[in-house]
Short mmCIF file of N, CA and C in Angstrom, two decimals:
data_model
loop_
_atom_site.label_atom_id
_atom_site.label_comp_id
_atom_site.label_asym_id
_atom_site.label_seq_id
_atom_site.Cartn_x
_atom_site.Cartn_y
_atom_site.Cartn_z
N UNK A 3 22.38 9.58 4.78
CA UNK A 3 22.46 8.17 5.08
C UNK A 3 21.42 7.78 6.12
N UNK A 4 20.92 6.59 5.99
CA UNK A 4 19.96 6.05 6.93
C UNK A 4 20.65 5.66 8.23
N UNK A 5 19.96 5.81 9.33
CA UNK A 5 20.54 5.43 10.62
C UNK A 5 20.52 3.92 10.82
N UNK A 6 19.68 3.21 10.08
CA UNK A 6 19.57 1.76 10.23
C UNK A 6 20.60 1.00 9.41
N UNK A 7 21.20 1.63 8.46
CA UNK A 7 22.14 0.95 7.57
C UNK A 7 23.42 1.77 7.48
N UNK A 8 24.51 1.08 7.21
CA UNK A 8 25.78 1.79 7.12
C UNK A 8 26.02 2.39 5.74
N UNK A 9 25.34 1.87 4.71
CA UNK A 9 25.55 2.37 3.35
C UNK A 9 24.20 2.58 2.68
N UNK A 10 24.02 3.75 2.10
CA UNK A 10 22.82 4.04 1.32
C UNK A 10 23.28 4.48 -0.06
N UNK A 11 22.78 3.82 -1.08
CA UNK A 11 23.14 4.16 -2.45
C UNK A 11 22.06 5.10 -2.98
N UNK A 12 22.43 6.34 -3.15
CA UNK A 12 21.45 7.38 -3.48
C UNK A 12 20.77 7.17 -4.82
N UNK A 13 21.43 6.57 -5.79
CA UNK A 13 20.77 6.34 -7.08
C UNK A 13 19.63 5.35 -6.92
N UNK A 14 19.78 4.40 -6.00
CA UNK A 14 18.69 3.44 -5.75
C UNK A 14 17.56 4.13 -5.00
N UNK A 15 17.89 5.01 -4.08
CA UNK A 15 16.87 5.79 -3.38
C UNK A 15 16.09 6.63 -4.38
N UNK A 16 16.78 7.26 -5.32
CA UNK A 16 16.11 8.07 -6.34
C UNK A 16 15.20 7.21 -7.21
N UNK A 17 15.68 6.03 -7.59
CA UNK A 17 14.86 5.13 -8.41
C UNK A 17 13.61 4.71 -7.64
N UNK A 18 13.77 4.38 -6.36
CA UNK A 18 12.61 4.00 -5.54
C UNK A 18 11.63 5.17 -5.40
N UNK A 19 12.16 6.37 -5.23
CA UNK A 19 11.29 7.54 -5.13
C UNK A 19 10.54 7.79 -6.43
N UNK A 20 11.18 7.54 -7.56
CA UNK A 20 10.50 7.66 -8.85
C UNK A 20 9.38 6.64 -8.93
N UNK A 21 9.63 5.40 -8.54
CA UNK A 21 8.58 4.37 -8.55
C UNK A 21 7.42 4.78 -7.65
N UNK A 22 7.72 5.39 -6.52
CA UNK A 22 6.67 5.81 -5.59
C UNK A 22 5.76 6.88 -6.18
N UNK A 23 6.25 7.65 -7.12
CA UNK A 23 5.42 8.66 -7.79
C UNK A 23 4.22 7.97 -8.46
N UNK A 24 4.42 6.75 -8.93
CA UNK A 24 3.38 6.04 -9.67
C UNK A 24 2.27 5.50 -8.77
N UNK A 25 2.42 5.65 -7.47
CA UNK A 25 1.34 5.25 -6.57
C UNK A 25 0.11 6.11 -6.83
N UNK A 26 0.33 7.38 -7.14
CA UNK A 26 -0.79 8.31 -7.36
C UNK A 26 -0.90 8.78 -8.80
N UNK A 27 0.00 8.36 -9.68
CA UNK A 27 0.00 8.79 -11.07
C UNK A 27 0.17 7.58 -11.97
N UNK A 28 -0.77 7.35 -12.86
CA UNK A 28 -0.72 6.17 -13.72
C UNK A 28 0.27 6.28 -14.86
N UNK A 29 0.13 7.28 -15.67
CA UNK A 29 0.97 7.48 -16.85
C UNK A 29 1.55 8.88 -16.81
N UNK A 30 2.86 8.97 -16.69
CA UNK A 30 3.48 10.29 -16.63
C UNK A 30 4.76 10.31 -17.45
N UNK A 31 5.09 11.50 -17.90
CA UNK A 31 6.27 11.68 -18.75
C UNK A 31 7.49 12.11 -17.95
N UNK A 32 8.61 12.17 -18.64
CA UNK A 32 9.89 12.53 -18.04
C UNK A 32 9.82 13.92 -17.40
N UNK A 33 9.23 14.89 -18.08
CA UNK A 33 9.16 16.25 -17.53
C UNK A 33 8.39 16.28 -16.22
N UNK A 34 7.28 15.55 -16.18
CA UNK A 34 6.47 15.50 -14.95
C UNK A 34 7.24 14.82 -13.82
N UNK A 35 7.91 13.73 -14.14
CA UNK A 35 8.69 13.02 -13.12
C UNK A 35 9.80 13.93 -12.60
N UNK A 36 10.50 14.61 -13.51
CA UNK A 36 11.57 15.52 -13.12
C UNK A 36 11.04 16.63 -12.21
N UNK A 37 9.86 17.13 -12.51
CA UNK A 37 9.24 18.17 -11.70
C UNK A 37 8.93 17.65 -10.30
N UNK A 38 8.32 16.46 -10.23
CA UNK A 38 8.01 15.85 -8.93
C UNK A 38 9.28 15.63 -8.10
N UNK A 39 10.34 15.22 -8.78
CA UNK A 39 11.58 14.85 -8.10
C UNK A 39 12.49 16.05 -7.82
N UNK A 40 12.26 17.16 -8.52
CA UNK A 40 13.16 18.30 -8.40
C UNK A 40 14.53 17.98 -8.96
N UNK A 41 14.56 17.21 -10.04
CA UNK A 41 15.80 16.78 -10.68
C UNK A 41 15.78 17.20 -12.15
N UNK A 42 16.95 17.16 -12.77
CA UNK A 42 17.02 17.47 -14.19
C UNK A 42 16.39 16.35 -15.01
N UNK A 43 15.88 16.72 -16.17
CA UNK A 43 15.27 15.72 -17.05
C UNK A 43 16.29 14.67 -17.50
N UNK A 44 17.53 15.07 -17.72
CA UNK A 44 18.53 14.10 -18.18
C UNK A 44 18.83 13.06 -17.10
N UNK A 45 18.89 13.47 -15.85
CA UNK A 45 19.12 12.53 -14.76
C UNK A 45 17.93 11.58 -14.62
N UNK A 46 16.73 12.16 -14.64
CA UNK A 46 15.51 11.35 -14.54
C UNK A 46 15.43 10.38 -15.71
N UNK A 47 15.75 10.85 -16.91
CA UNK A 47 15.70 9.97 -18.07
C UNK A 47 16.62 8.76 -17.88
N UNK A 48 17.81 8.98 -17.38
CA UNK A 48 18.74 7.86 -17.17
C UNK A 48 18.20 6.84 -16.19
N UNK A 49 17.61 7.33 -15.09
CA UNK A 49 17.05 6.41 -14.09
C UNK A 49 15.83 5.69 -14.66
N UNK A 50 14.94 6.45 -15.29
CA UNK A 50 13.72 5.86 -15.87
C UNK A 50 14.09 4.84 -16.94
N UNK A 51 15.03 5.17 -17.80
CA UNK A 51 15.45 4.25 -18.85
C UNK A 51 15.97 2.94 -18.24
N UNK A 52 16.70 3.03 -17.14
CA UNK A 52 17.20 1.83 -16.45
C UNK A 52 16.04 1.04 -15.86
N UNK A 53 15.06 1.74 -15.28
CA UNK A 53 13.89 1.05 -14.72
C UNK A 53 13.09 0.35 -15.81
N UNK A 54 13.05 0.94 -17.00
CA UNK A 54 12.39 0.29 -18.14
C UNK A 54 13.17 -0.96 -18.54
N UNK A 55 14.48 -0.84 -18.59
CA UNK A 55 15.33 -1.95 -19.01
C UNK A 55 15.16 -3.18 -18.11
N UNK A 56 14.95 -2.96 -16.81
CA UNK A 56 14.79 -4.09 -15.88
C UNK A 56 13.32 -4.48 -15.68
N UNK A 57 12.41 -3.78 -16.36
CA UNK A 57 11.00 -4.17 -16.33
C UNK A 57 10.17 -3.54 -15.23
N UNK A 58 10.75 -2.62 -14.43
CA UNK A 58 9.99 -1.98 -13.37
C UNK A 58 9.07 -0.89 -13.89
N UNK A 59 9.42 -0.31 -15.03
CA UNK A 59 8.57 0.64 -15.73
C UNK A 59 8.45 0.20 -17.17
N UNK A 60 7.39 0.68 -17.83
CA UNK A 60 7.26 0.47 -19.27
C UNK A 60 6.74 1.76 -19.88
N UNK A 61 7.06 1.93 -21.16
CA UNK A 61 6.68 3.16 -21.86
C UNK A 61 5.57 2.86 -22.85
N UNK A 62 4.54 3.68 -22.82
CA UNK A 62 3.45 3.57 -23.78
C UNK A 62 3.97 4.04 -25.14
N UNK A 63 3.84 3.20 -26.15
CA UNK A 63 4.40 3.52 -27.46
C UNK A 63 3.70 4.70 -28.14
N UNK A 64 2.44 4.95 -27.79
CA UNK A 64 1.70 6.07 -28.39
C UNK A 64 1.98 7.39 -27.68
N UNK A 65 1.81 7.41 -26.38
CA UNK A 65 1.93 8.67 -25.63
C UNK A 65 3.36 8.96 -25.18
N UNK A 66 4.22 7.94 -25.20
CA UNK A 66 5.61 8.04 -24.72
C UNK A 66 5.70 8.27 -23.22
N UNK A 67 4.57 8.13 -22.52
CA UNK A 67 4.56 8.27 -21.06
C UNK A 67 4.87 6.92 -20.43
N UNK A 68 5.18 6.95 -19.15
CA UNK A 68 5.62 5.75 -18.45
C UNK A 68 4.56 5.29 -17.47
N UNK A 69 4.58 3.99 -17.19
CA UNK A 69 3.68 3.38 -16.21
C UNK A 69 4.44 2.24 -15.54
N UNK A 70 3.91 1.75 -14.44
CA UNK A 70 4.55 0.64 -13.73
C UNK A 70 4.61 -0.59 -14.63
N UNK A 71 5.70 -1.32 -14.55
CA UNK A 71 5.90 -2.49 -15.38
C UNK A 71 5.47 -3.78 -14.72
N UNK A 72 5.35 -4.80 -15.52
CA UNK A 72 4.89 -6.10 -15.03
C UNK A 72 5.86 -6.77 -14.07
N UNK A 73 7.13 -6.41 -14.13
CA UNK A 73 8.10 -7.00 -13.20
C UNK A 73 7.71 -6.68 -11.76
N UNK A 74 7.16 -5.50 -11.52
CA UNK A 74 6.71 -5.14 -10.17
C UNK A 74 5.54 -6.01 -9.74
N UNK A 75 4.66 -6.33 -10.69
CA UNK A 75 3.55 -7.23 -10.39
C UNK A 75 4.09 -8.61 -10.00
N UNK A 76 5.08 -9.08 -10.74
CA UNK A 76 5.70 -10.37 -10.42
C UNK A 76 6.30 -10.36 -9.02
N UNK A 77 6.98 -9.27 -8.68
CA UNK A 77 7.56 -9.15 -7.34
C UNK A 77 6.47 -9.13 -6.27
N UNK A 78 5.40 -8.39 -6.54
CA UNK A 78 4.28 -8.36 -5.60
C UNK A 78 3.66 -9.73 -5.40
N UNK A 79 3.54 -10.48 -6.48
CA UNK A 79 3.00 -11.84 -6.38
C UNK A 79 3.93 -12.74 -5.57
N UNK A 80 5.23 -12.52 -5.71
CA UNK A 80 6.18 -13.31 -4.93
C UNK A 80 6.02 -13.03 -3.44
N UNK A 81 5.80 -11.77 -3.09
CA UNK A 81 5.57 -11.41 -1.68
C UNK A 81 4.27 -12.05 -1.21
N UNK A 82 3.22 -11.91 -2.01
CA UNK A 82 1.93 -12.48 -1.64
C UNK A 82 2.03 -13.99 -1.46
N UNK A 83 2.81 -14.62 -2.33
CA UNK A 83 2.96 -16.08 -2.27
C UNK A 83 3.61 -16.56 -1.00
N UNK A 84 4.44 -15.74 -0.40
CA UNK A 84 5.09 -16.17 0.84
C UNK A 84 4.29 -15.80 2.07
N UNK A 85 3.23 -15.06 1.88
CA UNK A 85 2.39 -14.65 3.01
C UNK A 85 1.19 -15.57 3.11
N UNK A 86 0.92 -16.03 4.28
CA UNK A 86 -0.31 -16.76 4.52
C UNK A 86 -1.29 -15.76 5.12
N UNK A 87 -2.25 -15.34 4.33
CA UNK A 87 -3.18 -14.31 4.74
C UNK A 87 -3.85 -14.64 6.07
N UNK A 88 -4.23 -15.88 6.24
CA UNK A 88 -4.90 -16.26 7.48
C UNK A 88 -3.98 -16.07 8.68
N UNK A 89 -2.73 -16.46 8.55
CA UNK A 89 -1.78 -16.30 9.64
C UNK A 89 -1.54 -14.83 9.93
N UNK A 90 -1.37 -14.04 8.86
CA UNK A 90 -1.12 -12.61 9.02
C UNK A 90 -2.30 -11.89 9.67
N UNK A 91 -3.52 -12.30 9.35
CA UNK A 91 -4.71 -11.60 9.82
C UNK A 91 -5.26 -12.15 11.13
N UNK A 92 -4.83 -13.31 11.55
CA UNK A 92 -5.42 -14.00 12.70
C UNK A 92 -5.51 -13.12 13.95
N UNK A 93 -4.40 -12.52 14.34
CA UNK A 93 -4.37 -11.71 15.56
C UNK A 93 -5.39 -10.58 15.50
N UNK A 94 -5.47 -9.89 14.35
CA UNK A 94 -6.38 -8.76 14.21
C UNK A 94 -7.84 -9.21 14.21
N UNK A 95 -8.10 -10.32 13.56
CA UNK A 95 -9.48 -10.83 13.51
C UNK A 95 -9.94 -11.30 14.89
N UNK A 96 -9.05 -11.95 15.62
CA UNK A 96 -9.38 -12.37 16.98
C UNK A 96 -9.67 -11.16 17.86
N UNK A 97 -8.85 -10.12 17.75
CA UNK A 97 -9.07 -8.90 18.54
C UNK A 97 -10.41 -8.26 18.20
N UNK A 98 -10.75 -8.20 16.91
CA UNK A 98 -12.04 -7.63 16.51
C UNK A 98 -13.20 -8.46 17.04
N UNK A 99 -13.08 -9.77 16.96
CA UNK A 99 -14.13 -10.67 17.43
C UNK A 99 -14.37 -10.47 18.92
N UNK A 100 -13.30 -10.40 19.70
CA UNK A 100 -13.41 -10.21 21.15
C UNK A 100 -13.96 -8.83 21.49
N UNK A 101 -13.41 -7.79 20.85
CA UNK A 101 -13.78 -6.42 21.18
C UNK A 101 -15.24 -6.12 20.87
N UNK A 102 -15.72 -6.61 19.72
CA UNK A 102 -17.08 -6.26 19.29
C UNK A 102 -18.08 -7.40 19.45
N UNK A 103 -17.64 -8.53 20.00
CA UNK A 103 -18.52 -9.69 20.20
C UNK A 103 -19.28 -10.03 18.92
N UNK A 104 -18.54 -10.18 17.85
CA UNK A 104 -19.16 -10.51 16.57
C UNK A 104 -18.27 -11.48 15.80
N UNK A 105 -18.85 -12.11 14.83
CA UNK A 105 -18.10 -13.02 13.97
C UNK A 105 -17.40 -12.21 12.89
N UNK A 106 -16.14 -12.55 12.63
CA UNK A 106 -15.34 -11.86 11.63
C UNK A 106 -14.98 -12.86 10.53
N UNK A 107 -15.16 -12.44 9.30
CA UNK A 107 -14.81 -13.27 8.14
C UNK A 107 -13.64 -12.63 7.40
N UNK A 108 -12.77 -13.47 6.85
CA UNK A 108 -11.75 -13.00 5.90
C UNK A 108 -12.23 -13.50 4.55
N UNK A 109 -12.32 -12.57 3.61
CA UNK A 109 -12.83 -12.93 2.29
C UNK A 109 -12.04 -12.20 1.21
N UNK A 110 -12.16 -12.70 0.01
CA UNK A 110 -11.55 -12.05 -1.14
C UNK A 110 -12.55 -12.06 -2.28
N UNK A 111 -12.31 -11.23 -3.25
CA UNK A 111 -13.16 -11.13 -4.43
C UNK A 111 -12.49 -11.89 -5.56
N UNK A 112 -13.23 -12.79 -6.19
CA UNK A 112 -12.66 -13.56 -7.28
C UNK A 112 -13.71 -13.79 -8.36
N UNK A 113 -13.45 -13.26 -9.54
CA UNK A 113 -14.30 -13.48 -10.70
C UNK A 113 -15.78 -13.23 -10.41
N UNK A 114 -16.07 -12.11 -9.76
CA UNK A 114 -17.44 -11.73 -9.49
C UNK A 114 -18.05 -12.32 -8.24
N UNK A 115 -17.31 -13.12 -7.50
CA UNK A 115 -17.82 -13.75 -6.30
C UNK A 115 -16.97 -13.42 -5.08
N UNK A 116 -17.60 -13.48 -3.92
CA UNK A 116 -16.87 -13.35 -2.66
C UNK A 116 -16.48 -14.76 -2.24
N UNK A 117 -15.20 -14.95 -1.98
CA UNK A 117 -14.69 -16.25 -1.54
C UNK A 117 -14.22 -16.10 -0.11
N UNK A 118 -14.85 -16.86 0.81
CA UNK A 118 -14.48 -16.80 2.22
C UNK A 118 -13.26 -17.66 2.48
N UNK A 119 -12.28 -17.06 3.15
CA UNK A 119 -11.02 -17.74 3.41
C UNK A 119 -10.95 -18.28 4.83
N UNK A 120 -11.53 -17.52 5.78
CA UNK A 120 -11.50 -17.94 7.18
C UNK A 120 -12.61 -17.25 7.93
N UNK A 121 -12.91 -17.80 9.11
CA UNK A 121 -13.99 -17.28 9.94
C UNK A 121 -13.56 -17.33 11.40
N UNK A 122 -13.83 -16.26 12.13
CA UNK A 122 -13.55 -16.20 13.55
C UNK A 122 -14.90 -16.00 14.24
N UNK A 123 -15.44 -17.07 14.79
CA UNK A 123 -16.77 -17.07 15.37
C UNK A 123 -16.71 -16.57 16.80
N UNK A 124 -17.62 -15.69 17.14
CA UNK A 124 -17.66 -15.11 18.48
C UNK A 124 -17.81 -16.19 19.55
N UNK A 125 -18.49 -17.27 19.26
CA UNK A 125 -18.70 -18.33 20.27
C UNK A 125 -17.39 -19.02 20.64
N UNK A 126 -16.37 -18.95 19.79
CA UNK A 126 -15.07 -19.54 20.09
C UNK A 126 -14.30 -18.73 21.14
N UNK A 127 -14.76 -17.50 21.42
CA UNK A 127 -14.02 -16.62 22.32
C UNK A 127 -14.80 -16.28 23.58
N UNK A 128 -15.94 -16.94 23.80
CA UNK A 128 -16.73 -16.68 25.00
C UNK A 128 -16.35 -17.60 26.12
#
């Protein structure tokens, strides 16, 4: 059990740990997941099948291997949507500008172009 919470549901911890395997592995099968997890294939299959059912994983129809599902992308977009990048980065950009006496830009890549989101000019901190 976690020290921060009074209740930990181990099946959810196992499901999250399975999802974390996909950080470094794109397409993997049940046997590989079971090996990574140190669990039986039948247990892993049940968890993976549930993750597929809710859209967190999807199975390639040709290889029968699994990959992250689009539902996770939707969740990530929801997190991104509630974050204001400029607000989140402001403190760090100001510190960099002051420490190195240089202008700091926040930018993103979009359709082949760099799009500048914000600028922290060194002259604003002198």
